[in-house]
Every structure is written in structure tokens, then in C-alpha cells.
XYZ file of C-alpha atoms in Angstrom:
96
model
C 109.384 74.109 101.631
C 111.077 75.707 104.620
C 111.865 78.835 102.597
C 108.178 79.196 101.707
C 107.206 79.022 105.399
C 109.855 81.582 106.318
C 108.562 83.957 103.644
C 104.981 83.594 104.860
C 106.113 84.296 108.426
C 108.094 87.353 107.266
C 105.168 88.733 105.239
C 102.746 88.075 108.090
C 105.045 89.850 110.539
C 105.397 92.891 108.283
C 101.620 93.100 107.768
C 100.959 92.815 111.504
C 103.504 95.547 112.290
C 101.928 97.839 109.686
C 98.459 97.169 111.088
C 99.722 97.806 114.624
C 100.860 101.344 113.742
C 97.360 102.888 113.522
C 96.260 100.793 116.506
C 99.074 102.272 118.596
C 98.399 105.735 117.172
C 94.767 105.506 118.262
C 95.946 105.234 121.857
C 97.676 108.622 121.682
C 95.528 110.691 119.323
C 91.860 111.211 118.547
C 92.813 112.071 114.951
C 93.184 108.367 114.168
C 89.786 106.682 114.331
C 89.879 103.277 112.665
C 87.024 100.808 113.008
C 87.252 97.030 112.602
C 86.307 97.364 108.932
C 89.186 99.767 108.350
C 91.657 97.266 109.791
C 90.110 94.473 107.726
C 90.352 96.472 104.494
C 93.922 97.484 105.262
C 94.779 93.826 105.876
C 93.190 92.818 102.561
C 95.112 95.504 100.675
C 98.400 94.580 102.374
C 97.893 90.893 101.596
C 97.035 91.835 98.009
C 100.245 93.860 97.741
C 102.209 90.919 99.113
C 100.620 88.590 96.567
C 101.387 90.972 93.710
C 105.037 91.052 94.731
C 105.382 87.324 95.350
C 103.506 86.123 92.262
C 105.305 88.582 90.002
C 108.661 87.500 91.410
C 107.815 83.852 90.726
C 106.343 84.215 87.229
C 108.248 86.986 85.431
C 111.888 86.099 84.630
C 112.865 89.490 83.170
C 114.095 91.680 86.038
C 113.140 95.012 84.433
C 109.642 93.863 83.499
C 109.199 92.332 86.960
C 110.091 95.608 88.682
C 107.764 97.547 86.378
C 104.822 95.198 87.000
C 105.388 95.268 90.757
C 105.492 99.077 90.688
C 102.263 99.236 88.659
C 100.569 96.716 90.967
C 101.576 98.625 94.087
C 100.501 101.915 92.483
C 97.041 100.476 91.762
C 96.741 99.243 95.355
C 97.819 102.646 96.729
C 95.247 104.385 94.510
C 92.534 102.041 95.787
C 93.641 102.775 99.358
C 93.538 106.534 98.705
C 90.086 106.282 97.158
C 88.780 104.323 100.119
C 90.387 106.727 102.591
C 89.624 110.147 101.163
C 87.816 109.760 97.840
C 90.453 110.989 95.390
C 88.309 110.068 92.382
C 84.869 110.684 93.977
C 83.663 107.175 93.165
C 80.774 105.468 95.004
C 83.269 103.579 97.212
C 84.900 106.821 98.379
C 85.619 107.225 102.052
C 85.118 110.599 103.654
């Protein structure tokens, strides 16, 4: 059980550091203008990416298939992030 707690702490720390980057950047540049909703969505996507990695690592025994599924999962999450940020696919959820 201790390993599980250490992993959660590690993942939480990584997510918080990644979320702190735009927050710090906003202090030095007007080009970065995130609202609370932007931080919330980024947190959801980062947690989702973490879950994809962790669940795939636990369920899939084949190393090659596991790496492929993680790569596909992360690619899907990145495409969602891009669509929300700049509207790559011009869907109704598109950002700017």
C-alpha cells in the first residue's frame, strides 16, 4: 500500500508543477492569460493522462502493446487539449 501512496504523491507533484508553469508565466508575460476554467481543464486532462498510464500499466501484460496503448491514449489527450486551446478541428468545443 505504501507504494501506491508514493505513486499518488509523485503524480500529484508532477501535475502541480505542470500547472504551476503557466501560473508563473502569467506573472512575467501578458501573452499567457489562463482563467480558473483553463487550469481546471488542464488538471482534468493531466489526471486523465495519469490514469491512462497507470491503468494501462496495471492491466496490459504485453510490454509492446502497453507502450502502444499509452502512446495512443496520450495522443488522444493531446489532440483534445489542442482542440480546446486553438480549435484544430473546428469543433463546437474549440477554443479561440
